PDB file of C-alpha atoms and ligand atoms in Angstrom:
ATOM      1  CA  MET A   1       6.303  -5.488 -27.511  1.00  0.00           C
ATOM      2  CA  ALA A   2       8.968  -3.536 -25.743  1.00  0.00           C
ATOM      3  CA  ALA A   3       8.488  -3.061 -21.999  1.00  0.00           C
ATOM      4  CA  PRO A   4       7.146   0.392 -21.127  1.00  0.00           C
ATOM      5  CA  TYR A   5       9.908   0.791 -18.589  1.00  0.00           C
ATOM      6  CA  GLN A   6      13.547  -0.108 -18.079  1.00  0.00           C
ATOM      7  CA  ARG A   7      14.664  -1.918 -14.958  1.00  0.00           C
ATOM      8  CA  ALA A   8      18.288  -2.585 -14.068  1.00  0.00           C
ATOM      9  CA  VAL A   9      19.301  -4.655 -11.048  1.00  0.00           C
ATOM     10  CA  PHE A  10      22.886  -4.691  -9.805  1.00  0.00           C
ATOM     11  CA  ASP A  11      24.636  -6.886  -7.266  1.00  0.00           C
ATOM     12  CA  ALA A  12      26.781  -4.929  -4.801  1.00  0.00           C
ATOM     13  CA  GLY A  13      28.249  -8.206  -3.518  1.00  0.00           C
ATOM     14  CA  THR A  14      28.076  -7.073   0.168  1.00  0.00           C
ATOM     15  CA  SER A  15      30.210  -4.033  -0.606  1.00  0.00           C
ATOM     16  CA  MET A  16      28.972  -0.439  -0.327  1.00  0.00           C
ATOM     17  CA  GLN A  17      30.322   0.458  -3.737  1.00  0.00           C
ATOM     18  CA  LEU A  18      27.678   1.403  -6.284  1.00  0.00           C
ATOM     19  CA  PRO A  19      26.549   0.514  -8.849  1.00  0.00           C
ATOM     20  CA  GLY A  20      27.978  -3.020  -8.373  1.00  0.00           C
ATOM     21  CA  LYS A  21      27.877  -5.748 -11.007  1.00  0.00           C
ATOM     22  CA  SER A  22      25.001  -5.823 -13.497  1.00  0.00           C
ATOM     23  CA  ALA A  23      22.759  -8.775 -12.528  1.00  0.00           C
ATOM     24  CA  ARG A  24      19.573  -8.428 -14.596  1.00  0.00           C
ATOM     25  CA  THR A  25      18.286  -5.856 -17.071  1.00  0.00           C
ATOM     26  CA  GLU A  26      14.901  -5.297 -18.699  1.00  0.00           C
ATOM     27  CA  GLY A  27      13.639  -8.361 -20.534  1.00  0.00           C
ATOM     28  CA  GLY A  28      16.407 -10.571 -19.128  1.00  0.00           C
ATOM     29  CA  LYS A  29      15.556 -14.056 -17.862  1.00  0.00           C
ATOM     30  CA  PRO A  30      15.391 -14.827 -14.138  1.00  0.00           C
ATOM     31  CA  VAL A  31      18.803 -15.454 -12.610  1.00  0.00           C
ATOM     32  CA  ARG A  32      19.888 -17.796  -9.794  1.00  0.00           C
ATOM     33  CA  ASP A  33      19.984 -15.039  -7.204  1.00  0.00           C
ATOM     34  CA  ALA A  34      16.505 -14.788  -5.635  1.00  0.00           C
ATOM     35  CA  ALA A  35      17.052 -11.237  -4.335  1.00  0.00           C
ATOM     36  CA  VAL A  36      17.754 -10.016  -7.873  1.00  0.00           C
ATOM     37  CA  ASN A  37      14.547 -11.589  -9.207  1.00  0.00           C
ATOM     38  CA  GLN A  38      12.469 -10.317  -6.289  1.00  0.00           C
ATOM     39  CA  VAL A  39      13.605  -6.739  -6.840  1.00  0.00           C
ATOM     40  CA  TYR A  40      13.083  -7.063 -10.588  1.00  0.00           C
ATOM     41  CA  ASP A  41       9.530  -8.407 -10.151  1.00  0.00           C
ATOM     42  CA  ASN A  42       8.419  -6.103  -7.337  1.00  0.00           C
ATOM     43  CA  THR A  43       9.828  -3.044  -9.103  1.00  0.00           C
ATOM     44  CA  GLY A  44       7.845  -4.133 -12.176  1.00  0.00           C
ATOM     45  CA  ILE A  45       4.592  -4.429 -10.179  1.00  0.00           C
ATOM     46  CA  THR A  46       5.180  -0.961  -8.688  1.00  0.00           C
ATOM     47  CA  LEU A  47       5.894   0.589 -12.093  1.00  0.00           C
ATOM     48  CA  ASP A  48       2.773  -1.147 -13.440  1.00  0.00           C
ATOM     49  CA  PHE A  49       0.752   0.371 -10.627  1.00  0.00           C
ATOM     50  CA  PHE A  50       1.976   3.889 -11.395  1.00  0.00           C
ATOM     51  CA  LEU A  51       1.341   3.396 -15.113  1.00  0.00           C
ATOM     52  CA  LYS A  52      -2.075   1.723 -14.950  1.00  0.00           C
ATOM     53  CA  VAL A  53      -3.536   3.539 -11.955  1.00  0.00           C
ATOM     54  CA  PHE A  54      -2.029   7.025 -12.265  1.00  0.00           C
ATOM     55  CA  GLY A  55      -0.840   7.037 -15.891  1.00  0.00           C
ATOM     56  CA  ARG A  56       2.684   7.779 -14.664  1.00  0.00           C
ATOM     57  CA  ASN A  57       5.569   6.631 -16.835  1.00  0.00           C
ATOM     58  CA  SER A  58       8.303   5.602 -14.352  1.00  0.00           C
ATOM     59  CA  ILE A  59       9.769   7.646 -11.502  1.00  0.00           C
ATOM     60  CA  ASP A  60      10.163  10.878 -13.466  1.00  0.00           C
ATOM     61  CA  ASN A  61       7.083  10.332 -15.711  1.00  0.00           C
ATOM     62  CA  ARG A  62       9.475  10.357 -18.656  1.00  0.00           C
ATOM     63  CA  GLY A  63      10.389   6.689 -18.640  1.00  0.00           C
ATOM     64  CA  MET A  64      13.652   6.948 -16.722  1.00  0.00           C
ATOM     65  CA  ARG A  65      15.576   3.746 -16.069  1.00  0.00           C
ATOM     66  CA  VAL A  66      14.938   2.364 -12.608  1.00  0.00           C
ATOM     67  CA  THR A  67      18.139   1.142 -10.995  1.00  0.00           C
ATOM     68  CA  SER A  68      18.409  -1.028  -7.883  1.00  0.00           C
ATOM     69  CA  ALA A  69      21.293  -2.685  -6.078  1.00  0.00           C
ATOM     70  CA  VAL A  70      20.901  -5.783  -3.909  1.00  0.00           C
ATOM     71  CA  HIS A  71      23.317  -7.296  -1.344  1.00  0.00           C
ATOM     72  CA  PHE A  72      24.358  -3.783  -0.371  1.00  0.00           C
ATOM     73  CA  GLY A  73      26.830  -3.859   2.522  1.00  0.00           C
ATOM     74  CA  LYS A  74      27.426  -6.569   5.085  1.00  0.00           C
ATOM     75  CA  ASN A  75      24.259  -7.314   7.097  1.00  0.00           C
ATOM     76  CA  PHE A  76      22.963  -3.871   6.086  1.00  0.00           C
ATOM     77  CA  SER A  77      19.512  -3.901   7.639  1.00  0.00           C
ATOM     78  CA  ASN A  78      17.735  -1.314   5.555  1.00  0.00           C
ATOM     79  CA  ALA A  79      16.420  -0.331   2.144  1.00  0.00           C
ATOM     80  CA  MET A  80      16.673   3.165   0.750  1.00  0.00           C
ATOM     81  CA  TRP A  81      16.351   5.598  -2.110  1.00  0.00           C
ATOM     82  CA  THR A  82      19.689   7.392  -2.519  1.00  0.00           C
ATOM     83  CA  GLY A  83      18.372  10.244  -4.645  1.00  0.00           C
ATOM     84  CA  GLU A  84      19.275   8.330  -7.780  1.00  0.00           C
ATOM     85  CA  GLN A  85      18.530   4.676  -7.202  1.00  0.00           C
ATOM     86  CA  MET A  86      17.253   2.058  -4.783  1.00  0.00           C
ATOM     87  CA  VAL A  87      19.527   0.061  -2.517  1.00  0.00           C
ATOM     88  CA  TYR A  88      18.718  -3.067  -0.501  1.00  0.00           C
ATOM     89  CA  GLY A  89      20.724  -4.705   2.239  1.00  0.00           C
ATOM     90  CA  ASP A  90      20.530  -8.391   3.156  1.00  0.00           C
ATOM     91  CA  GLY A  91      19.423  -7.599   6.706  1.00  0.00           C
ATOM     92  CA  ASP A  92      20.580  -9.153   9.945  1.00  0.00           C
ATOM     93  CA  GLN A  93      19.149 -11.362  12.705  1.00  0.00           C
ATOM     94  CA  ASN A  94      16.576  -8.659  13.594  1.00  0.00           C
ATOM     95  CA  VAL A  95      15.166  -7.565  10.244  1.00  0.00           C
ATOM     96  CA  GLY A  96      15.516  -8.687   6.644  1.00  0.00           C
ATOM     97  CA  GLY A  97      13.685  -9.749   3.515  1.00  0.00           C
ATOM     98  CA  PHE A  98      13.504  -6.252   2.022  1.00  0.00           C
ATOM     99  CA  THR A  99      13.531  -7.500  -1.553  1.00  0.00           C
ATOM    100  CA  GLN A 100      10.582  -9.867  -0.968  1.00  0.00           C
ATOM    101  CA  ALA A 101       8.370  -7.094   0.386  1.00  0.00           C
ATOM    102  CA  LEU A 102       6.390  -5.455  -2.406  1.00  0.00           C
ATOM    103  CA  ASP A 103       5.251  -2.600  -0.154  1.00  0.00           C
ATOM    104  CA  ILE A 104       8.828  -1.805   0.911  1.00  0.00           C
ATOM    105  CA  ILE A 105      10.000  -1.699  -2.697  1.00  0.00           C
ATOM    106  CA  ALA A 106       7.017   0.485  -3.628  1.00  0.00           C
ATOM    107  CA  HIS A 107       7.843   2.703  -0.617  1.00  0.00           C
ATOM    108  CA  GLU A 108      11.444   3.265  -1.772  1.00  0.00           C
ATOM    109  CA  LEU A 109      10.504   3.825  -5.403  1.00  0.00           C
ATOM    110  CA  THR A 110       7.889   6.377  -4.314  1.00  0.00           C
ATOM    111  CA  HIS A 111      10.619   8.453  -2.619  1.00  0.00           C
ATOM    112  CA  GLY A 112      11.961   8.825  -6.154  1.00  0.00           C
ATOM    113  CA  VAL A 113       8.536   9.849  -7.475  1.00  0.00           C
ATOM    114  CA  THR A 114       8.179  12.453  -4.692  1.00  0.00           C
ATOM    115  CA  GLN A 115      11.565  13.891  -5.618  1.00  0.00           C
ATOM    116  CA  HIS A 116      10.122  14.550  -9.079  1.00  0.00           C
ATOM    117  CA  ILE A 117       6.647  15.794  -8.155  1.00  0.00           C
ATOM    118  CA  VAL A 118       7.958  18.286  -5.561  1.00  0.00           C
ATOM    119  CA  PRO A 119      10.831  20.168  -7.229  1.00  0.00           C
ATOM    120  CA  GLY A 120      13.569  20.668  -4.651  1.00  0.00           C
ATOM    121  CA  GLY A 121      12.442  17.559  -2.752  1.00  0.00           C
ATOM    122  CA  LEU A 122       9.858  17.329   0.041  1.00  0.00           C
ATOM    123  CA  GLY A 123      11.609  17.824   3.385  1.00  0.00           C
ATOM    124  CA  VAL A 124      14.939  16.692   1.977  1.00  0.00           C
ATOM    125  CA  VAL A 125      18.133  17.986   3.613  1.00  0.00           C
ATOM    126  CA  ARG A 126      21.761  17.277   2.733  1.00  0.00           C
ATOM    127  CA  VAL A 127      23.707  15.240   5.262  1.00  0.00           C
ATOM    128  CA  PRO A 128      27.158  16.775   5.923  1.00  0.00           C
ATOM    129  CA  VAL A 129      29.954  14.388   4.965  1.00  0.00           C
ATOM    130  CA  ARG A 130      31.149  14.053   8.589  1.00  0.00           C
ATOM    131  CA  ASP A 131      27.677  12.858   9.731  1.00  0.00           C
ATOM    132  CA  ARG A 132      27.298  10.118   7.127  1.00  0.00           C
ATOM    133  CA  GLU A 133      27.461   6.519   8.236  1.00  0.00           C
ATOM    134  CA  PHE A 134      28.339   5.559   4.674  1.00  0.00           C
ATOM    135  CA  LYS A 135      29.090   7.370   1.436  1.00  0.00           C
ATOM    136  CA  GLU A 136      25.660   7.005  -0.182  1.00  0.00           C
ATOM    137  CA  GLN A 137      23.884   8.613   2.743  1.00  0.00           C
ATOM    138  CA  THR A 138      23.861  12.039   1.115  1.00  0.00           C
ATOM    139  CA  HIS A 139      20.314  13.112   2.022  1.00  0.00           C
ATOM    140  CA  ALA A 140      17.889  12.773   4.917  1.00  0.00           C
ATOM    141  CA  LEU A 141      14.302  13.794   5.644  1.00  0.00           C
ATOM    142  CA  GLN A 142      13.435  16.402   8.263  1.00  0.00           C
ATOM    143  CA  GLY A 143      10.440  18.068   9.883  1.00  0.00           C
ATOM    144  CA  GLN A 144       6.780  17.818   8.902  1.00  0.00           C
ATOM    145  CA  SER A 145       7.705  18.025   5.212  1.00  0.00           C
ATOM    146  CA  GLY A 146      10.053  15.057   5.645  1.00  0.00           C
ATOM    147  CA  ALA A 147       7.301  13.189   7.483  1.00  0.00           C
ATOM    148  CA  LEU A 148       4.952  13.905   4.560  1.00  0.00           C
ATOM    149  CA  ASN A 149       7.560  12.475   2.197  1.00  0.00           C
ATOM    150  CA  GLU A 150       7.760   9.328   4.365  1.00  0.00           C
ATOM    151  CA  SER A 151       3.996   9.142   4.603  1.00  0.00           C
ATOM    152  CA  PHE A 152       3.434   9.392   0.860  1.00  0.00           C
ATOM    153  CA  SER A 153       5.818   6.442   0.442  1.00  0.00           C
ATOM    154  CA  ASP A 154       3.862   4.450   3.041  1.00  0.00           C
ATOM    155  CA  VAL A 155       0.538   5.388   1.459  1.00  0.00           C
ATOM    156  CA  VAL A 156       1.641   4.295  -2.012  1.00  0.00           C
ATOM    157  CA  GLY A 157       3.419   1.227  -0.583  1.00  0.00           C
ATOM    158  CA  SER A 158       0.199   0.177   1.075  1.00  0.00           C
ATOM    159  CA  MET A 159      -1.871   0.884  -2.045  1.00  0.00           C
ATOM    160  CA  VAL A 160       0.429  -1.102  -4.321  1.00  0.00           C
ATOM    161  CA  LYS A 161       0.183  -4.071  -1.954  1.00  0.00           C
ATOM    162  CA  GLN A 162      -3.631  -3.794  -1.876  1.00  0.00           C
ATOM    163  CA  TRP A 163      -3.842  -3.330  -5.659  1.00  0.00           C
ATOM    164  CA  HIS A 164      -1.700  -6.379  -6.305  1.00  0.00           C
ATOM    165  CA  ALA A 165      -3.790  -8.490  -3.906  1.00  0.00           C
ATOM    166  CA  GLY A 166      -7.107  -7.032  -5.126  1.00  0.00           C
ATOM    167  CA  GLU A 167      -8.076  -5.982  -1.586  1.00  0.00           C
ATOM    168  CA  ASP A 168     -10.624  -3.286  -0.814  1.00  0.00           C
ATOM    169  CA  VAL A 169     -10.261  -0.906   2.150  1.00  0.00           C
ATOM    170  CA  THR A 170     -12.064  -3.250   4.535  1.00  0.00           C
ATOM    171  CA  ARG A 171     -10.087  -6.387   3.649  1.00  0.00           C
ATOM    172  CA  ALA A 172      -6.624  -4.780   3.592  1.00  0.00           C
ATOM    173  CA  SER A 173      -4.384  -5.242   6.647  1.00  0.00           C
ATOM    174  CA  TRP A 174      -2.974  -1.689   6.299  1.00  0.00           C
ATOM    175  CA  LEU A 175       0.303  -3.080   7.632  1.00  0.00           C
ATOM    176  CA  LEU A 176       3.609  -2.231   6.047  1.00  0.00           C
ATOM    177  CA  GLY A 177       6.566  -4.609   6.013  1.00  0.00           C
ATOM    178  CA  GLU A 178       4.944  -7.788   7.257  1.00  0.00           C
ATOM    179  CA  HIS A 179       7.099 -10.909   7.723  1.00  0.00           C
ATOM    180  CA  MET A 180      10.346  -8.939   7.863  1.00  0.00           C
ATOM    181  CA  LEU A 181      11.038  -8.835  11.583  1.00  0.00           C
ATOM    182  CA  ALA A 182      12.337 -11.661  13.712  1.00  0.00           C
ATOM    183  CA  PRO A 183       9.243 -13.057  15.492  1.00  0.00           C
ATOM    184  CA  GLU A 184      10.448 -11.895  18.920  1.00  0.00           C
ATOM    185  CA  HIS A 185      10.441  -8.277  17.652  1.00  0.00           C
ATOM    186  CA  GLY A 186       6.980  -8.200  16.112  1.00  0.00           C
ATOM    187  CA  LYS A 187       4.842  -8.669  13.024  1.00  0.00           C
ATOM    188  CA  ALA A 188       5.172  -5.560  10.890  1.00  0.00           C
ATOM    189  CA  ILE A 189       7.019  -2.263  10.599  1.00  0.00           C
ATOM    190  CA  ARG A 190       4.043   0.138  10.571  1.00  0.00           C
ATOM    191  CA  SER A 191       0.253   0.227  10.666  1.00  0.00           C
ATOM    192  CA  LEU A 192      -1.745   2.915   8.863  1.00  0.00           C
ATOM    193  CA  LYS A 193      -4.899   1.717  10.562  1.00  0.00           C
ATOM    194  CA  ASP A 194      -3.546   2.155  14.083  1.00  0.00           C
ATOM    195  CA  PRO A 195      -0.116   3.812  14.096  1.00  0.00           C
ATOM    196  CA  GLY A 196       1.923   3.018  17.197  1.00  0.00           C
ATOM    197  CA  ASN A 197      -0.125  -0.045  18.179  1.00  0.00           C
ATOM    198  CA  ARG A 198       2.725  -2.357  19.122  1.00  0.00           C
ATOM    199  CA  ARG A 199       0.499  -5.411  19.209  1.00  0.00           C
ATOM    200  CA  LEU A 200      -0.031  -4.965  15.459  1.00  0.00           C
ATOM    201  CA  THR A 201       3.526  -3.945  14.669  1.00  0.00           C
ATOM    202  CA  TRP A 202       6.689  -4.221  16.770  1.00  0.00           C
ATOM    203  CA  TYR A 203       7.935  -3.625  20.274  1.00  0.00           C
ATOM    204  CA  GLU A 204       9.422  -0.173  19.670  1.00  0.00           C
ATOM    205  CA  ASP A 205       6.789   1.287  17.335  1.00  0.00           C
ATOM    206  CA  ASP A 206       6.630   4.955  18.357  1.00  0.00           C
ATOM    207  CA  GLN A 207       4.487   6.254  15.529  1.00  0.00           C
ATOM    208  CA  PHE A 208       2.086   9.089  16.342  1.00  0.00           C
ATOM    209  CA  LYS A 209      -1.572   8.766  15.488  1.00  0.00           C
ATOM    210  CA  SER A 210      -2.669  12.366  16.067  1.00  0.00           C
ATOM    211  CA  MET A 211      -1.264  15.858  16.716  1.00  0.00           C
ATOM    212  CA  ASP A 212      -1.808  15.285  20.451  1.00  0.00           C
ATOM    213  CA  GLN A 213       1.346  13.165  20.415  1.00  0.00           C
ATOM    214  CA  TYR A 214       3.345  15.339  18.034  1.00  0.00           C
ATOM    215  CA  VAL A 215       6.662  16.776  19.191  1.00  0.00           C
ATOM    216  CA  GLU A 216       8.796  19.166  17.161  1.00  0.00           C
ATOM    217  CA  GLY A 217      11.960  17.539  15.849  1.00  0.00           C
ATOM    218  CA  ALA A 218      10.577  13.988  16.088  1.00  0.00           C
ATOM    219  CA  ASP A 219      11.887  11.310  13.756  1.00  0.00           C
ATOM    220  CA  VAL A 220      10.055  11.521  10.417  1.00  0.00           C
ATOM    221  CA  HIS A 221       9.190   7.816  10.672  1.00  0.00           C
ATOM    222  CA  ASP A 222       7.282   8.574  13.877  1.00  0.00           C
ATOM    223  CA  SER A 223       5.476  11.748  12.819  1.00  0.00           C
ATOM    224  CA  SER A 224       4.537  10.191   9.446  1.00  0.00           C
ATOM    225  CA  GLY A 225       1.943   8.193  11.411  1.00  0.00           C
ATOM    226  CA  ILE A 226      -0.299  11.281  11.511  1.00  0.00           C
ATOM    227  CA  PRO A 227      -0.703  11.804   7.733  1.00  0.00           C
ATOM    228  CA  ASN A 228      -0.667   8.005   7.293  1.00  0.00           C
ATOM    229  CA  HIS A 229      -3.664   7.679   9.564  1.00  0.00           C
ATOM    230  CA  ALA A 230      -5.432  10.581   7.824  1.00  0.00           C
ATOM    231  CA  PHE A 231      -5.095   8.685   4.544  1.00  0.00           C
ATOM    232  CA  TYR A 232      -6.414   5.508   6.123  1.00  0.00           C
ATOM    233  CA  LEU A 233      -9.446   7.300   7.605  1.00  0.00           C
ATOM    234  CA  ALA A 234     -10.251   9.039   4.312  1.00  0.00           C
ATOM    235  CA  ALA A 235      -9.847   5.794   2.342  1.00  0.00           C
ATOM    236  CA  ARG A 236     -12.076   3.889   4.769  1.00  0.00           C
ATOM    237  CA  LYS A 237     -14.804   6.492   4.639  1.00  0.00           C
ATOM    238  CA  ILE A 238     -14.755   6.782   0.848  1.00  0.00           C
ATOM    239  CA  GLY A 239     -14.761   2.988   0.619  1.00  0.00           C
ATOM    240  CA  GLY A 240     -14.048   0.615  -2.262  1.00  0.00           C
ATOM    241  CA  PHE A 241     -10.461   0.299  -3.427  1.00  0.00           C
ATOM    242  CA  SER A 242      -7.971   2.756  -1.928  1.00  0.00           C
ATOM    243  CA  TRP A 243      -6.331   3.358  -5.312  1.00  0.00           C
ATOM    244  CA  GLU A 244      -9.665   4.465  -6.798  1.00  0.00           C
ATOM    245  CA  GLY A 245     -11.019   6.519  -3.881  1.00  0.00           C
ATOM    246  CA  ALA A 246      -8.533   8.322  -1.659  1.00  0.00           C
ATOM    247  CA  GLY A 247      -5.420   7.402  -3.694  1.00  0.00           C
ATOM    248  CA  PRO A 248      -6.008   9.653  -6.720  1.00  0.00           C
ATOM    249  CA  ILE A 249      -6.798  12.572  -4.363  1.00  0.00           C
ATOM    250  CA  TRP A 250      -3.474  12.139  -2.551  1.00  0.00           C
ATOM    251  CA  TYR A 251      -1.611  11.675  -5.842  1.00  0.00           C
ATOM    252  CA  ALA A 252      -3.121  14.898  -7.220  1.00  0.00           C
ATOM    253  CA  ALA A 253      -2.424  16.790  -3.973  1.00  0.00           C
ATOM    254  CA  PHE A 254       1.266  16.085  -3.370  1.00  0.00           C
ATOM    255  CA  PRO A 255       2.520  17.970  -6.464  1.00  0.00           C
ATOM    256  CA  LEU A 256       0.812  21.052  -4.975  1.00  0.00           C
ATOM    257  CA  LEU A 257       3.176  20.987  -1.972  1.00  0.00           C
ATOM    258  CA  SER A 258       6.285  23.105  -1.558  1.00  0.00           C
ATOM    259  CA  PRO A 259       9.566  21.604  -0.271  1.00  0.00           C
ATOM    260  CA  ARG A 260       8.915  22.803   3.312  1.00  0.00           C
ATOM    261  CA  ALA A 261       5.175  22.095   3.436  1.00  0.00           C
ATOM    262  CA  GLY A 262       3.647  21.111   6.772  1.00  0.00           C
ATOM    263  CA  PHE A 263       0.747  18.798   7.670  1.00  0.00           C
ATOM    264  CA  GLU A 264      -1.782  21.618   7.393  1.00  0.00           C
ATOM    265  CA  ASP A 265      -0.572  22.372   3.866  1.00  0.00           C
ATOM    266  CA  ALA A 266      -1.055  18.692   2.990  1.00  0.00           C
ATOM    267  CA  ALA A 267      -4.557  18.782   4.457  1.00  0.00           C
ATOM    268  CA  LYS A 268      -5.417  21.839   2.357  1.00  0.00           C
ATOM    269  CA  ALA A 269      -3.858  20.334  -0.779  1.00  0.00           C
ATOM    270  CA  THR A 270      -5.846  17.099  -0.426  1.00  0.00           C
ATOM    271  CA  LEU A 271      -9.041  19.135   0.134  1.00  0.00           C
ATOM    272  CA  GLN A 272      -8.247  21.182  -2.957  1.00  0.00           C
ATOM    273  CA  ALA A 273      -7.684  17.981  -4.955  1.00  0.00           C
ATOM    274  CA  ALA A 274     -10.878  16.423  -3.588  1.00  0.00           C
ATOM    275  CA  SER A 275     -12.881  19.516  -4.481  1.00  0.00           C
ATOM    276  CA  ALA A 276     -11.386  19.667  -7.997  1.00  0.00           C
ATOM    277  CA  ARG A 277     -12.250  16.009  -8.644  1.00  0.00           C
ATOM    278  CA  HIS A 278     -15.535  15.633  -6.805  1.00  0.00           C
ATOM    279  CA  GLY A 279     -16.747  19.054  -5.618  1.00  0.00           C
ATOM    280  CA  VAL A 280     -17.046  20.413  -2.079  1.00  0.00           C
ATOM    281  CA  LYS A 281     -20.414  18.743  -1.480  1.00  0.00           C
ATOM    282  CA  SER A 282     -19.115  15.271  -2.280  1.00  0.00           C
ATOM    283  CA  LYS A 283     -18.646  12.423   0.191  1.00  0.00           C
ATOM    284  CA  GLU A 284     -14.988  12.339  -0.884  1.00  0.00           C
ATOM    285  CA  TYR A 285     -14.452  15.952   0.178  1.00  0.00           C
ATOM    286  CA  SER A 286     -16.104  15.442   3.555  1.00  0.00           C
ATOM    287  CA  ALA A 287     -14.204  12.162   4.101  1.00  0.00           C
ATOM    288  CA  VAL A 288     -10.881  13.961   3.555  1.00  0.00           C
ATOM    289  CA  HIS A 289     -11.968  16.843   5.777  1.00  0.00           C
ATOM    290  CA  ASP A 290     -13.104  14.521   8.583  1.00  0.00           C
ATOM    291  CA  ALA A 291      -9.857  12.532   8.343  1.00  0.00           C
ATOM    292  CA  TRP A 292      -7.600  15.547   8.922  1.00  0.00           C
ATOM    293  CA  ARG A 293      -9.859  16.703  11.748  1.00  0.00           C
ATOM    294  CA  ALA A 294      -9.722  13.284  13.393  1.00  0.00           C
ATOM    295  CA  VAL A 295      -5.912  13.401  13.533  1.00  0.00           C
ATOM    296  CA  LYS A 296      -6.209  17.018  14.773  1.00  0.00           C
ATOM    297  CA  VAL A 297      -4.286  18.625  11.926  1.00  0.00           C
ATOM    298  CA  LEU A 298      -7.402  20.646  11.108  1.00  0.00           C
ATOM    299  CA  PRO A 299      -9.586  22.161  13.861  1.00  0.00           C
TER     300      PRO A 299
HETATM  301 ZN1  LIG B   1      11.178   5.928   3.533  1.00  0.00          ZN
END
């Protein structure tokens, strides 16, 4: 049977030229390069998640080919969605192992999904050519809408990891990007359970947990802690598996957002989705409502 999706992994060979050399395509056997196989496998798990859990056929829901490049740049210590494909660096002495981390791969792929479910892109701004550190850095995320974009990627990244491990909301660590940092820097990149708790994450984790900490113009990776924590609280209160309880509510809500939506709009959209699925008297609806109140997005 033909695969329901088409993956293509390229090797940038430490250059920043895309696409790079073709390294593995759909149905191809594992190759010698571990990074290529890791991206191939983790992209497959993420696409499986979207298909089996949400009935979504690839990034655009129309079966588009999913392209990734590994060994991007020299010691490039990041992973990203360029607007068209995923790109992974090899990392440096501080952070690495992007291709091994299922939740990071699911995070990047979900930026692509968000681009398709919110026409015009959620919080996406063009980066002027003079401000780019490298050619592929064409877009960036800004404001509360950009933080929502980041958060949705974290939420799905966390769910994919839990789904693959078969963990319910109580057993899950709710950490993103474990085992990627050098031990002296910390244990994980972010925590949805307790954003900004450096003992759980790393020594410079500045994520906000509620609107009390929010400052206008903050980095989207910091302000995303607020909607991240709202998802965690809702998922915990609903219970069971996150991808069966809170997950489908979030997935139904995000397409309702406009490109410049704020946190309050996301709160209202998730309440609307919860009411459509379960009714306003349901425990799901009140869990979502309580979650947004706890992070002080709703009064
Ligand atoms: Zn991101």
